[in-house]
Amino acid sequence: MTLLRDMCYPTPQELGLAARALADEHPGEVRLRQAGTSRAGQPIWVLSVAATATSTATATATAVPVGTAGGDARSVLVVAGAHANEPVGGATALSLARRLLRDPAPRAGCGWHFLLCADPDGAALHRTPRPYSLLDYHRYFFRPPGPEQPEWAPSLLPADRLPPETLALTALIDELRPVLQVSLHATDLGGTWVQLTRDIPGLAEPFAKSAAELRIPVENGASDAAGWPSPGPGIFVIPQPGSEAAGAFHPEDTRLSTWYHAHRYAGTTAIVEVPMWASDLVDDPAPHPDPRGALRMLAARLTADAALVGAARERTRTRDRDRDRDGDGDGDGDGPHPGGFEDPAAAPLLRAVDWTLALIPRITVEWTGAGAPAEATAAYIASIDAFGRRLSLRAAAMLLRVLRAEGHPAAPGLDRLVTGWCEEFAARFGARWIPVATQVEHQSRTVLAAYDRLVAADRATGRA
């Protein structure tokens, strides 16, 4: 396998063009259609690769006409781009579609469907096609607040306020009734892990093998999955409601997300995380000598860091009040943009900053409360350390984009803060870049292994 070290993360527009070319190349097997429209009017594309029907007489596979149910054909739905700052998923989706055309074995009785970018508006605001460092990655960073994220919105909003991106995704699940939904995610720095809404027996072995071959550390103590059942290293099963293990440090209720929408049709969802930069610290199973003490220290640091960002954010509010000549609260008596900012990206960026800053006190309370673990691995504490660093860093980076565009006097100081935090983060964790092609390969292998093991488990129980 050749790893292309200069491969870039594709934009939503590039994904659409590449998918169109693939559909034109394979008109009987591949179909591209629009599943919905984003809030800003961008198309939400779905690429489908048809199931094959195997002839017992000839032992050959023939494609079921694309767009048809194919009798008892199963469906797999792969979701990319649910988080704007995690762009590898689109590249993985295209790579998987091409792989399925070369090797159609996983298509036997199963159609594969790829939501190429679940949040094209967010992806347009996060612009880092080929980041050379953590600082480069954060220069044009964007991650929308939870209520604006397609997968998380149902856990935070009433049904009548769900964004169109969420409605497009849930409608697709209702249409396809997938036996397996795979959501492709990434982390800026750390290791790889998988979250499952139901256990997939046997997945841990091929997952670990792929990670080892590609030199990607397995995240054994992911902060997203604190206390969750783990059938193997880096594999975590989301607990059932009411379980004592259900209280991982989540701002949202995971079980209300679109991950669980597939359960209406007896489906399973796998969330596959891959790092952009790897760190061996998240793969250390040794017991930590003082987890609660470490969490108190990390909570204090996160509180102090958030206060620095909050002070810079308050300076923008003070300046806006001074510029609000007509007293109507828009920051500039006759300006066309809310808050007085000329950059149209300012509004979503500031919503994300404010949501992140408001989230931090809730998280620090969790870290220092009675539920904090008395025993934990070094990997888990390292994962919490990284999580805290990225929260304050993301808020600062998004605020810096707004201030820099406006020539705000607070911008140089915040720029120095962001630069320093990025350098400290990379140094503390020994950040090692994982080429985009390697990220894609690992996610692709994991998706195929998840489907293979799921089918095997169904056969063993007589459900296939």
Short mmCIF file of C-alpha atoms in Angstrom, two decimals:
data_model
loop_
_atom_site.label_atom_id
_atom_site.label_comp_id
_atom_site.label_asym_id
_atom_site.label_seq_id
_atom_site.Cartn_x
_atom_site.Cartn_y
_atom_site.Cartn_z
CA MET A 1 0.00 0.00 0.00
CA THR A 2 1.33 3.44 -0.93
CA LEU A 3 0.77 6.18 1.62
CA LEU A 4 0.45 9.57 -0.06
CA ARG A 5 1.96 11.95 2.43
CA ASP A 6 0.78 15.02 0.50
CA MET A 7 -2.86 13.91 0.27
CA CYS A 8 -5.31 16.66 1.31
CA TYR A 9 -8.66 16.55 3.05
CA PRO A 10 -11.29 17.12 0.33
CA THR A 11 -13.77 19.98 0.56
CA PRO A 12 -17.53 19.33 0.21
CA GLN A 13 -17.37 20.65 -3.35
CA GLU A 14 -14.48 18.34 -4.23
CA LEU A 15 -16.33 15.40 -2.69
CA GLY A 16 -19.37 16.14 -4.84
CA LEU A 17 -17.32 16.38 -8.02
CA ALA A 18 -15.42 13.17 -7.30
CA ALA A 19 -18.64 11.34 -6.47
CA ARG A 20 -20.26 12.57 -9.69
CA ALA A 21 -17.31 11.29 -11.69
CA LEU A 22 -17.55 7.90 -9.96
CA ALA A 23 -21.27 7.65 -10.71
CA ASP A 24 -20.65 8.55 -14.36
CA GLU A 25 -17.95 5.87 -14.56
CA HIS A 26 -20.20 3.15 -13.11
CA PRO A 27 -23.77 4.07 -14.09
CA GLY A 28 -25.22 0.65 -13.35
CA GLU A 29 -23.66 0.33 -9.91
CA VAL A 30 -23.24 3.83 -8.49
CA ARG A 31 -25.77 6.57 -7.93
CA LEU A 32 -25.34 10.11 -6.62
CA ARG A 33 -28.39 11.94 -5.32
CA GLN A 34 -29.25 14.88 -3.11
CA ALA A 35 -30.63 13.86 0.29
CA GLY A 36 -31.30 17.37 1.53
CA THR A 37 -30.22 20.99 1.68
CA SER A 38 -28.25 22.74 4.42
CA ARG A 39 -29.35 25.89 6.20
CA ALA A 40 -27.22 27.92 3.80
CA GLY A 41 -28.62 26.13 0.74
CA GLN A 42 -25.75 23.71 0.14
CA PRO A 43 -26.59 20.23 -1.23
CA ILE A 44 -26.22 17.21 1.05
CA TRP A 45 -25.05 14.38 -1.20
CA VAL A 46 -25.49 10.63 -0.84
CA LEU A 47 -23.39 8.25 -2.92
CA SER A 48 -24.80 4.71 -3.23
CA VAL A 49 -23.02 1.56 -4.41
CA ALA A 50 -25.51 -1.16 -5.32
CA ALA A 51 -25.76 -4.56 -3.71
CA THR A 52 -24.76 -7.59 -5.75
CA ALA A 53 -26.78 -10.76 -6.12
CA THR A 54 -24.76 -13.98 -6.16
CA SER A 55 -25.78 -16.67 -8.60
CA THR A 56 -25.48 -20.10 -7.01
CA ALA A 57 -25.26 -21.71 -10.46
CA THR A 58 -22.29 -19.73 -11.66
CA ALA A 59 -20.93 -18.41 -8.33
CA THR A 60 -20.65 -15.00 -9.89
CA ALA A 61 -21.86 -11.68 -8.56
CA THR A 62 -24.07 -9.34 -10.54
CA ALA A 63 -25.09 -5.86 -9.49
CA VAL A 64 -28.67 -5.28 -8.42
CA PRO A 65 -29.89 -2.22 -10.39
CA VAL A 66 -28.79 0.83 -8.43
CA GLY A 67 -31.59 2.53 -6.53
CA THR A 68 -33.61 -0.68 -6.09
CA ALA A 69 -34.16 -2.55 -2.86
CA GLY A 70 -32.81 -5.81 -4.23
CA GLY A 71 -35.30 -8.06 -2.47
CA ASP A 72 -33.81 -8.93 0.90
CA ALA A 73 -30.76 -6.67 0.39
CA ARG A 74 -29.33 -5.13 3.54
CA SER A 75 -28.04 -1.58 3.76
CA VAL A 76 -25.00 0.04 5.35
CA LEU A 77 -24.98 3.81 5.89
CA VAL A 78 -21.63 5.58 6.30
CA VAL A 79 -21.86 9.16 7.60
CA ALA A 80 -18.99 11.59 7.01
CA GLY A 81 -18.47 15.18 8.07
CA ALA A 82 -20.83 15.28 11.06
CA HIS A 83 -18.24 17.42 12.84
CA ALA A 84 -16.88 20.24 10.69
CA ASN A 85 -13.38 20.06 12.17
CA GLU A 86 -12.99 16.33 11.38
CA PRO A 87 -12.60 16.29 7.58
CA VAL A 88 -11.11 12.82 7.05
CA GLY A 89 -14.51 11.12 6.80
CA GLY A 90 -15.28 12.36 3.28
CA ALA A 91 -11.98 11.02 1.97
CA THR A 92 -12.69 7.68 3.67
CA ALA A 93 -16.19 7.50 2.18
CA LEU A 94 -14.86 7.96 -1.36
CA SER A 95 -12.04 5.48 -0.77
CA LEU A 96 -14.50 2.90 0.53
CA ALA A 97 -16.83 3.36 -2.45
CA ARG A 98 -13.94 2.79 -4.86
CA ARG A 99 -12.76 -0.23 -2.86
CA LEU A 100 -16.22 -1.79 -3.00
CA LEU A 101 -16.21 -1.46 -6.78
CA ARG A 102 -12.83 -3.20 -7.02
CA ASP A 103 -13.72 -5.89 -4.49
CA PRO A 104 -17.50 -6.38 -4.41
CA ALA A 105 -17.57 -9.18 -1.81
CA PRO A 106 -19.02 -6.95 0.98
CA ARG A 107 -21.78 -5.92 -1.46
CA ALA A 108 -23.26 -9.42 -1.64
CA GLY A 109 -26.86 -8.77 -0.68
CA CYS A 110 -25.94 -5.38 0.80
CA GLY A 111 -26.11 -1.86 -0.62
CA TRP A 112 -23.61 0.69 0.67
CA HIS A 113 -24.59 4.35 1.06
CA PHE A 114 -22.28 7.25 1.86
CA LEU A 115 -23.47 10.59 3.24
CA LEU A 116 -20.47 12.53 1.96
CA CYS A 117 -20.71 15.56 4.25
CA ALA A 118 -23.44 15.84 6.88
CA ASP A 119 -22.65 19.50 7.63
CA PRO A 120 -21.46 21.31 4.47
CA ASP A 121 -21.98 24.75 6.04
CA GLY A 122 -19.72 23.91 8.95
CA ALA A 123 -17.15 22.31 6.67
CA ALA A 124 -16.99 25.51 4.63
CA LEU A 125 -16.00 27.43 7.77
CA HIS A 126 -13.30 24.98 8.86
CA ARG A 127 -10.54 25.47 6.29
CA THR A 128 -7.45 23.31 6.82
CA PRO A 129 -7.02 21.00 3.80
CA ARG A 130 -3.44 20.08 4.70
CA PRO A 131 -2.44 21.20 8.22
CA TYR A 132 1.28 21.07 8.87
CA SER A 133 1.04 21.60 12.62
CA LEU A 134 -1.52 21.94 15.39
CA LEU A 135 -1.20 25.71 15.03
CA ASP A 136 -1.86 25.50 11.30
CA TYR A 137 -4.90 23.31 12.02
CA HIS A 138 -6.32 25.87 14.46
CA ARG A 139 -5.73 28.95 12.29
CA TYR A 140 -9.06 28.44 10.49
CA PHE A 141 -10.72 26.18 13.03
CA PHE A 142 -14.49 25.86 13.34
CA ARG A 143 -16.73 23.48 15.24
CA PRO A 144 -20.36 24.53 15.64
CA PRO A 145 -22.13 24.48 19.00
CA GLY A 146 -23.86 21.23 19.92
CA PRO A 147 -27.39 22.28 18.87
CA GLU A 148 -26.08 23.00 15.34
CA GLN A 149 -24.31 19.65 14.92
CA PRO A 150 -26.40 17.19 12.83
CA GLU A 151 -25.85 14.14 15.02
CA TRP A 152 -26.13 15.87 18.40
CA ALA A 153 -29.03 18.24 17.74
CA PRO A 154 -31.77 15.72 18.74
CA SER A 155 -30.21 15.44 22.20
CA LEU A 156 -30.33 19.21 22.73
CA LEU A 157 -33.33 20.54 20.78
CA PRO A 158 -37.06 19.79 20.56
CA ALA A 159 -38.18 17.98 17.42
CA ASP A 160 -39.73 21.10 15.86
CA ARG A 161 -36.38 22.95 16.00
CA LEU A 162 -34.10 20.35 14.47
CA PRO A 163 -31.82 21.70 11.70
CA PRO A 164 -32.33 20.49 8.10
CA GLU A 165 -29.04 18.58 8.20
CA THR A 166 -30.40 16.42 11.04
CA LEU A 167 -33.72 15.91 9.26
CA ALA A 168 -31.89 14.80 6.11
CA LEU A 169 -29.85 12.27 8.09
CA THR A 170 -32.79 10.81 10.01
CA ALA A 171 -34.88 10.62 6.82
CA LEU A 172 -32.07 8.68 5.17
CA ILE A 173 -31.96 6.24 8.10
CA ASP A 174 -35.74 5.83 7.87
CA GLU A 175 -35.47 5.11 4.15
CA LEU A 176 -32.49 2.73 4.25
CA ARG A 177 -33.11 0.99 7.59
CA PRO A 178 -29.39 0.16 7.83
CA VAL A 179 -28.19 -2.93 9.65
CA LEU A 180 -25.05 -0.90 10.29
CA GLN A 181 -24.56 2.84 10.49
CA VAL A 182 -20.95 4.00 10.70
CA SER A 183 -20.15 7.58 11.69
CA LEU A 184 -16.63 8.65 10.70
CA HIS A 185 -14.97 10.92 13.23
CA ALA A 186 -11.48 12.17 14.06
CA THR A 187 -9.53 13.68 16.91
CA ASP A 188 -6.85 16.32 16.54
CA LEU A 189 -4.30 14.57 18.78
CA GLY A 190 -4.46 11.20 20.49
CA GLY A 191 -5.30 7.70 19.34
CA THR A 192 -7.95 5.63 17.61
CA TRP A 193 -11.03 4.10 19.20
CA VAL A 194 -14.52 2.87 18.34
CA GLN A 195 -17.81 3.54 20.12
CA LEU A 196 -20.68 1.10 19.56
CA THR A 197 -24.38 1.40 20.33
CA ARG A 198 -24.39 -2.41 20.55
CA ASP A 199 -21.44 -4.76 20.84
CA ILE A 200 -20.06 -6.22 17.62
CA PRO A 201 -18.33 -9.44 18.74
CA GLY A 202 -14.86 -9.94 17.32
CA LEU A 203 -14.27 -6.36 16.14
CA ALA A 204 -11.42 -5.72 18.59
CA GLU A 205 -8.99 -8.09 16.84
CA PRO A 206 -9.03 -6.64 13.28
CA PHE A 207 -9.24 -3.12 14.71
CA ALA A 208 -6.12 -3.61 16.83
CA LYS A 209 -4.30 -5.33 13.96
CA SER A 210 -4.96 -2.41 11.61
CA ALA A 211 -3.85 0.15 14.19
CA ALA A 212 -0.62 -1.76 14.87
CA GLU A 213 0.22 -2.17 11.18
CA LEU A 214 -0.35 1.54 10.53
CA ARG A 215 1.42 2.71 13.72
CA ILE A 216 -1.66 4.38 15.17
CA PRO A 217 -1.94 4.14 18.98
CA VAL A 218 -5.15 2.68 20.39
CA GLU A 219 -6.83 5.03 22.85
CA ASN A 220 -7.46 2.78 25.84
CA GLY A 221 -9.02 5.39 28.13
CA ALA A 222 -10.99 7.70 25.84
CA SER A 223 -12.56 10.52 27.83
CA ASP A 224 -15.67 10.25 25.63
CA ALA A 225 -16.23 6.72 26.95
CA ALA A 226 -15.36 6.98 30.64
CA GLY A 227 -16.57 3.92 32.51
CA TRP A 228 -18.20 2.31 29.48
CA PRO A 229 -18.00 -1.47 28.91
CA SER A 230 -14.97 -2.33 26.79
CA PRO A 231 -14.87 -5.76 25.12
CA GLY A 232 -11.35 -5.05 23.83
CA PRO A 233 -8.70 -2.31 23.70
CA GLY A 234 -10.13 0.83 22.11
CA ILE A 235 -13.65 -0.65 21.72
CA PHE A 236 -16.34 0.92 23.90
CA VAL A 237 -20.04 0.03 24.10
CA ILE A 238 -22.37 2.88 25.01
CA PRO A 239 -24.20 1.83 28.19
CA GLN A 240 -27.92 1.26 28.28
CA PRO A 241 -30.11 3.89 29.97
CA GLY A 242 -30.04 3.64 33.74
CA SER A 243 -26.64 1.99 33.83
CA GLU A 244 -24.19 3.28 36.42
CA ALA A 245 -21.63 3.55 33.61
CA ALA A 246 -23.82 5.90 31.58
CA GLY A 247 -22.40 9.07 33.12
CA ALA A 248 -19.31 9.72 31.00
CA PHE A 249 -18.36 13.39 30.70
CA HIS A 250 -20.80 14.25 27.90
CA PRO A 251 -22.57 17.60 27.47
CA GLU A 252 -25.21 15.79 25.43
CA ASP A 253 -27.18 12.60 26.00
CA THR A 254 -25.52 10.23 23.56
CA ARG A 255 -28.57 7.97 23.49
CA LEU A 256 -30.72 10.75 22.01
CA SER A 257 -28.34 11.36 19.10
CA THR A 258 -28.89 10.14 15.54
CA TRP A 259 -26.61 7.22 16.37
CA TYR A 260 -29.60 5.57 18.04
CA HIS A 261 -32.07 6.32 15.25
CA ALA A 262 -30.92 3.13 13.52
CA HIS A 263 -32.13 1.12 16.53
CA ARG A 264 -35.69 1.68 15.31
CA TYR A 265 -34.83 -0.83 12.59
CA ALA A 266 -32.70 -3.19 14.71
CA GLY A 267 -29.55 -1.51 13.39
CA THR A 268 -26.23 -0.91 15.14
CA THR A 269 -24.08 2.22 14.96
CA ALA A 270 -20.28 2.31 15.12
CA ILE A 271 -18.40 5.58 15.61
CA VAL A 272 -14.84 5.26 14.28
CA GLU A 273 -12.32 7.78 15.59
CA VAL A 274 -8.88 8.26 14.06
CA PRO A 275 -6.22 10.82 15.09
CA MET A 276 -4.66 13.47 12.89
CA TRP A 277 -1.63 13.52 15.18
CA ALA A 278 -0.82 10.45 17.25
CA SER A 279 0.37 10.31 20.85
CA ASP A 280 1.57 7.19 22.62
CA LEU A 281 0.46 8.65 25.97
CA VAL A 282 -3.16 7.61 25.28
CA ASP A 283 -2.10 3.95 24.93
CA ASP A 284 -0.58 3.58 28.41
CA PRO A 285 -2.53 1.01 30.49
CA ALA A 286 -0.48 1.56 33.66
CA PRO A 287 -2.47 2.71 36.72
CA HIS A 288 -2.24 6.42 37.49
CA PRO A 289 -0.95 7.09 41.03
CA ASP A 290 -3.49 9.83 41.88
CA PRO A 291 -6.38 10.20 39.40
CA ARG A 292 -8.48 12.52 41.56
CA GLY A 293 -5.54 14.78 42.27
CA ALA A 294 -4.71 14.90 38.57
CA LEU A 295 -8.32 15.71 37.68
CA ARG A 296 -8.40 18.55 40.22
CA MET A 297 -5.24 19.98 38.69
CA LEU A 298 -6.60 19.65 35.15
CA ALA A 299 -9.90 21.26 36.18
CA ALA A 300 -8.05 24.21 37.73
CA ARG A 301 -5.96 24.68 34.60
CA LEU A 302 -9.01 24.49 32.33
CA THR A 303 -10.83 27.05 34.49
CA ALA A 304 -7.85 29.42 34.34
CA ASP A 305 -7.43 28.98 30.58
CA ALA A 306 -11.14 29.55 29.97
CA ALA A 307 -10.97 32.74 32.03
CA LEU A 308 -8.28 34.09 29.70
CA VAL A 309 -10.46 33.40 26.65
CA GLY A 310 -13.52 34.74 28.44
CA ALA A 311 -11.72 38.01 29.20
CA ALA A 312 -10.86 38.45 25.52
CA ARG A 313 -14.47 37.66 24.59
CA GLU A 314 -15.70 40.26 27.06
CA ARG A 315 -13.45 42.85 25.44
CA THR A 316 -15.30 42.29 22.17
CA ARG A 317 -18.62 42.84 23.94
CA THR A 318 -17.35 46.04 25.57
CA ARG A 319 -16.15 47.35 22.24
CA ASP A 320 -19.49 46.49 20.63
CA ARG A 321 -21.39 48.37 23.32
CA ASP A 322 -19.20 51.41 22.71
CA ARG A 323 -19.96 51.20 18.97
CA ASP A 324 -23.72 50.76 19.47
CA ARG A 325 -24.63 54.31 18.65
CA ASP A 326 -28.37 53.83 18.39
CA GLY A 327 -28.69 51.62 21.47
CA ASP A 328 -30.46 48.76 19.71
CA GLY A 329 -27.84 46.20 20.71
CA ASP A 330 -26.50 45.41 17.25
CA GLY A 331 -23.07 46.87 17.99
CA ASP A 332 -23.20 49.51 15.30
CA GLY A 333 -26.18 51.73 14.72
CA ASP A 334 -26.35 51.21 10.99
CA GLY A 335 -24.16 48.14 10.34
CA PRO A 336 -25.62 45.26 8.34
CA HIS A 337 -24.18 42.47 10.50
CA PRO A 338 -25.28 41.53 14.04
CA GLY A 339 -22.74 42.49 16.66
CA GLY A 340 -21.14 45.07 14.38
CA PHE A 341 -18.77 42.56 12.73
CA GLU A 342 -18.25 42.86 8.99
CA ASP A 343 -17.18 39.22 8.53
CA PRO A 344 -20.32 37.05 8.01
CA ALA A 345 -18.47 34.14 9.63
CA ALA A 346 -18.33 36.06 12.91
CA ALA A 347 -21.82 35.09 14.07
CA PRO A 348 -21.40 31.27 13.88
CA LEU A 349 -17.87 31.53 15.26
CA LEU A 350 -19.00 33.55 18.27
CA ARG A 351 -21.95 31.22 18.92
CA ALA A 352 -19.46 28.36 19.04
CA VAL A 353 -17.11 30.30 21.35
CA ASP A 354 -19.91 31.15 23.77
CA TRP A 355 -21.27 27.59 23.79
CA THR A 356 -17.82 26.15 24.51
CA LEU A 357 -17.08 28.62 27.30
CA ALA A 358 -20.48 27.93 28.90
CA LEU A 359 -19.78 24.18 28.76
CA ILE A 360 -16.46 24.31 30.60
CA PRO A 361 -17.77 24.95 34.16
CA ARG A 362 -20.07 21.91 33.87
CA ILE A 363 -17.13 19.74 32.86
CA THR A 364 -14.84 20.93 35.65
CA VAL A 365 -17.57 20.19 38.19
CA GLU A 366 -17.72 16.63 36.84
CA TRP A 367 -13.96 16.26 37.11
CA THR A 368 -13.84 17.39 40.72
CA GLY A 369 -17.15 15.93 41.97
CA ALA A 370 -17.91 12.82 43.97
CA GLY A 371 -18.18 10.76 40.79
CA ALA A 372 -14.54 11.33 39.80
CA PRO A 373 -12.74 7.97 39.59
CA ALA A 374 -10.51 6.90 42.47
CA GLU A 375 -8.74 4.49 40.12
CA ALA A 376 -7.82 5.15 36.49
CA THR A 377 -5.13 4.41 33.95
CA ALA A 378 -2.45 6.80 32.78
CA ALA A 379 -4.11 6.63 29.34
CA TYR A 380 -7.41 7.89 30.75
CA ILE A 381 -5.80 10.85 32.54
CA ALA A 382 -3.85 11.68 29.37
CA SER A 383 -7.12 11.63 27.40
CA ILE A 384 -8.75 14.00 29.91
CA ASP A 385 -5.66 16.23 29.76
CA ALA A 386 -5.94 16.44 25.96
CA PHE A 387 -9.70 17.04 26.11
CA GLY A 388 -9.29 19.98 28.47
CA ARG A 389 -6.52 21.53 26.39
CA ARG A 390 -8.55 21.32 23.18
CA LEU A 391 -11.66 22.92 24.72
CA SER A 392 -9.96 26.18 25.69
CA LEU A 393 -7.77 26.12 22.58
CA ARG A 394 -10.76 25.74 20.25
CA ALA A 395 -12.62 28.61 21.88
CA ALA A 396 -9.54 30.82 21.67
CA ALA A 397 -8.83 29.88 18.05
CA MET A 398 -12.37 30.65 16.89
CA LEU A 399 -12.45 33.93 18.78
CA LEU A 400 -9.08 34.85 17.26
CA ARG A 401 -10.50 34.43 13.75
CA VAL A 402 -13.16 37.02 14.54
CA LEU A 403 -10.77 39.46 16.21
CA ARG A 404 -8.13 39.18 13.50
CA ALA A 405 -10.68 39.85 10.75
CA GLU A 406 -11.79 43.00 12.58
CA GLY A 407 -8.32 44.24 13.48
CA HIS A 408 -9.38 44.13 17.13
CA PRO A 409 -6.70 45.32 19.61
CA ALA A 410 -7.07 42.07 21.60
CA ALA A 411 -6.05 39.96 18.59
CA PRO A 412 -2.23 40.01 19.02
CA GLY A 413 -2.40 38.88 22.63
CA LEU A 414 -4.85 36.12 21.83
CA ASP A 415 -2.68 35.07 18.88
CA ARG A 416 0.28 34.60 21.22
CA LEU A 417 -1.91 32.57 23.58
CA VAL A 418 -3.15 30.26 20.81
CA THR A 419 0.38 29.80 19.47
CA GLY A 420 1.74 28.94 22.90
CA TRP A 421 -1.07 26.51 23.70
CA CYS A 422 -0.61 24.68 20.39
CA GLU A 423 3.13 24.33 20.95
CA GLU A 424 2.62 23.11 24.53
CA PHE A 425 -0.06 20.63 23.46
CA ALA A 426 2.14 19.14 20.74
CA ALA A 427 5.21 18.98 22.99
CA ARG A 428 3.41 17.48 25.99
CA PHE A 429 1.93 14.66 23.90
CA GLY A 430 4.81 14.09 21.47
CA ALA A 431 2.52 14.78 18.52
CA ARG A 432 3.28 12.65 15.44
CA TRP A 433 1.45 13.40 12.17
CA ILE A 434 -0.56 10.53 10.67
CA PRO A 435 -0.71 10.95 6.87
CA VAL A 436 -4.23 11.47 5.56
CA ALA A 437 -4.00 8.30 3.46
CA THR A 438 -3.14 6.33 6.59
CA GLN A 439 -6.11 7.81 8.46
CA VAL A 440 -8.32 6.83 5.52
CA GLU A 441 -6.92 3.31 5.34
CA HIS A 442 -7.49 2.63 9.03
CA GLN A 443 -11.05 3.94 8.98
CA SER A 444 -11.81 1.94 5.82
CA ARG A 445 -10.47 -1.30 7.31
CA THR A 446 -12.44 -0.73 10.51
CA VAL A 447 -15.71 -0.09 8.66
CA LEU A 448 -15.33 -3.26 6.59
CA ALA A 449 -14.35 -5.28 9.67
CA ALA A 450 -17.37 -3.98 11.59
CA TYR A 451 -19.72 -5.09 8.81
CA ASP A 452 -17.99 -8.46 8.41
CA ARG A 453 -18.16 -9.21 12.15
CA LEU A 454 -21.76 -7.98 12.39
CA VAL A 455 -22.85 -10.31 9.57
CA ALA A 456 -20.94 -13.18 11.18
CA ALA A 457 -22.65 -12.55 14.51
CA ASP A 458 -26.07 -12.45 12.83
CA ARG A 459 -25.38 -15.74 11.08
CA ALA A 460 -24.32 -17.33 14.34
CA THR A 461 -27.62 -16.31 15.95
CA GLY A 462 -29.70 -17.18 12.89
CA ARG A 463 -30.66 -13.57 12.09
CA ALA A 464 -28.79 -13.32 8.76
#
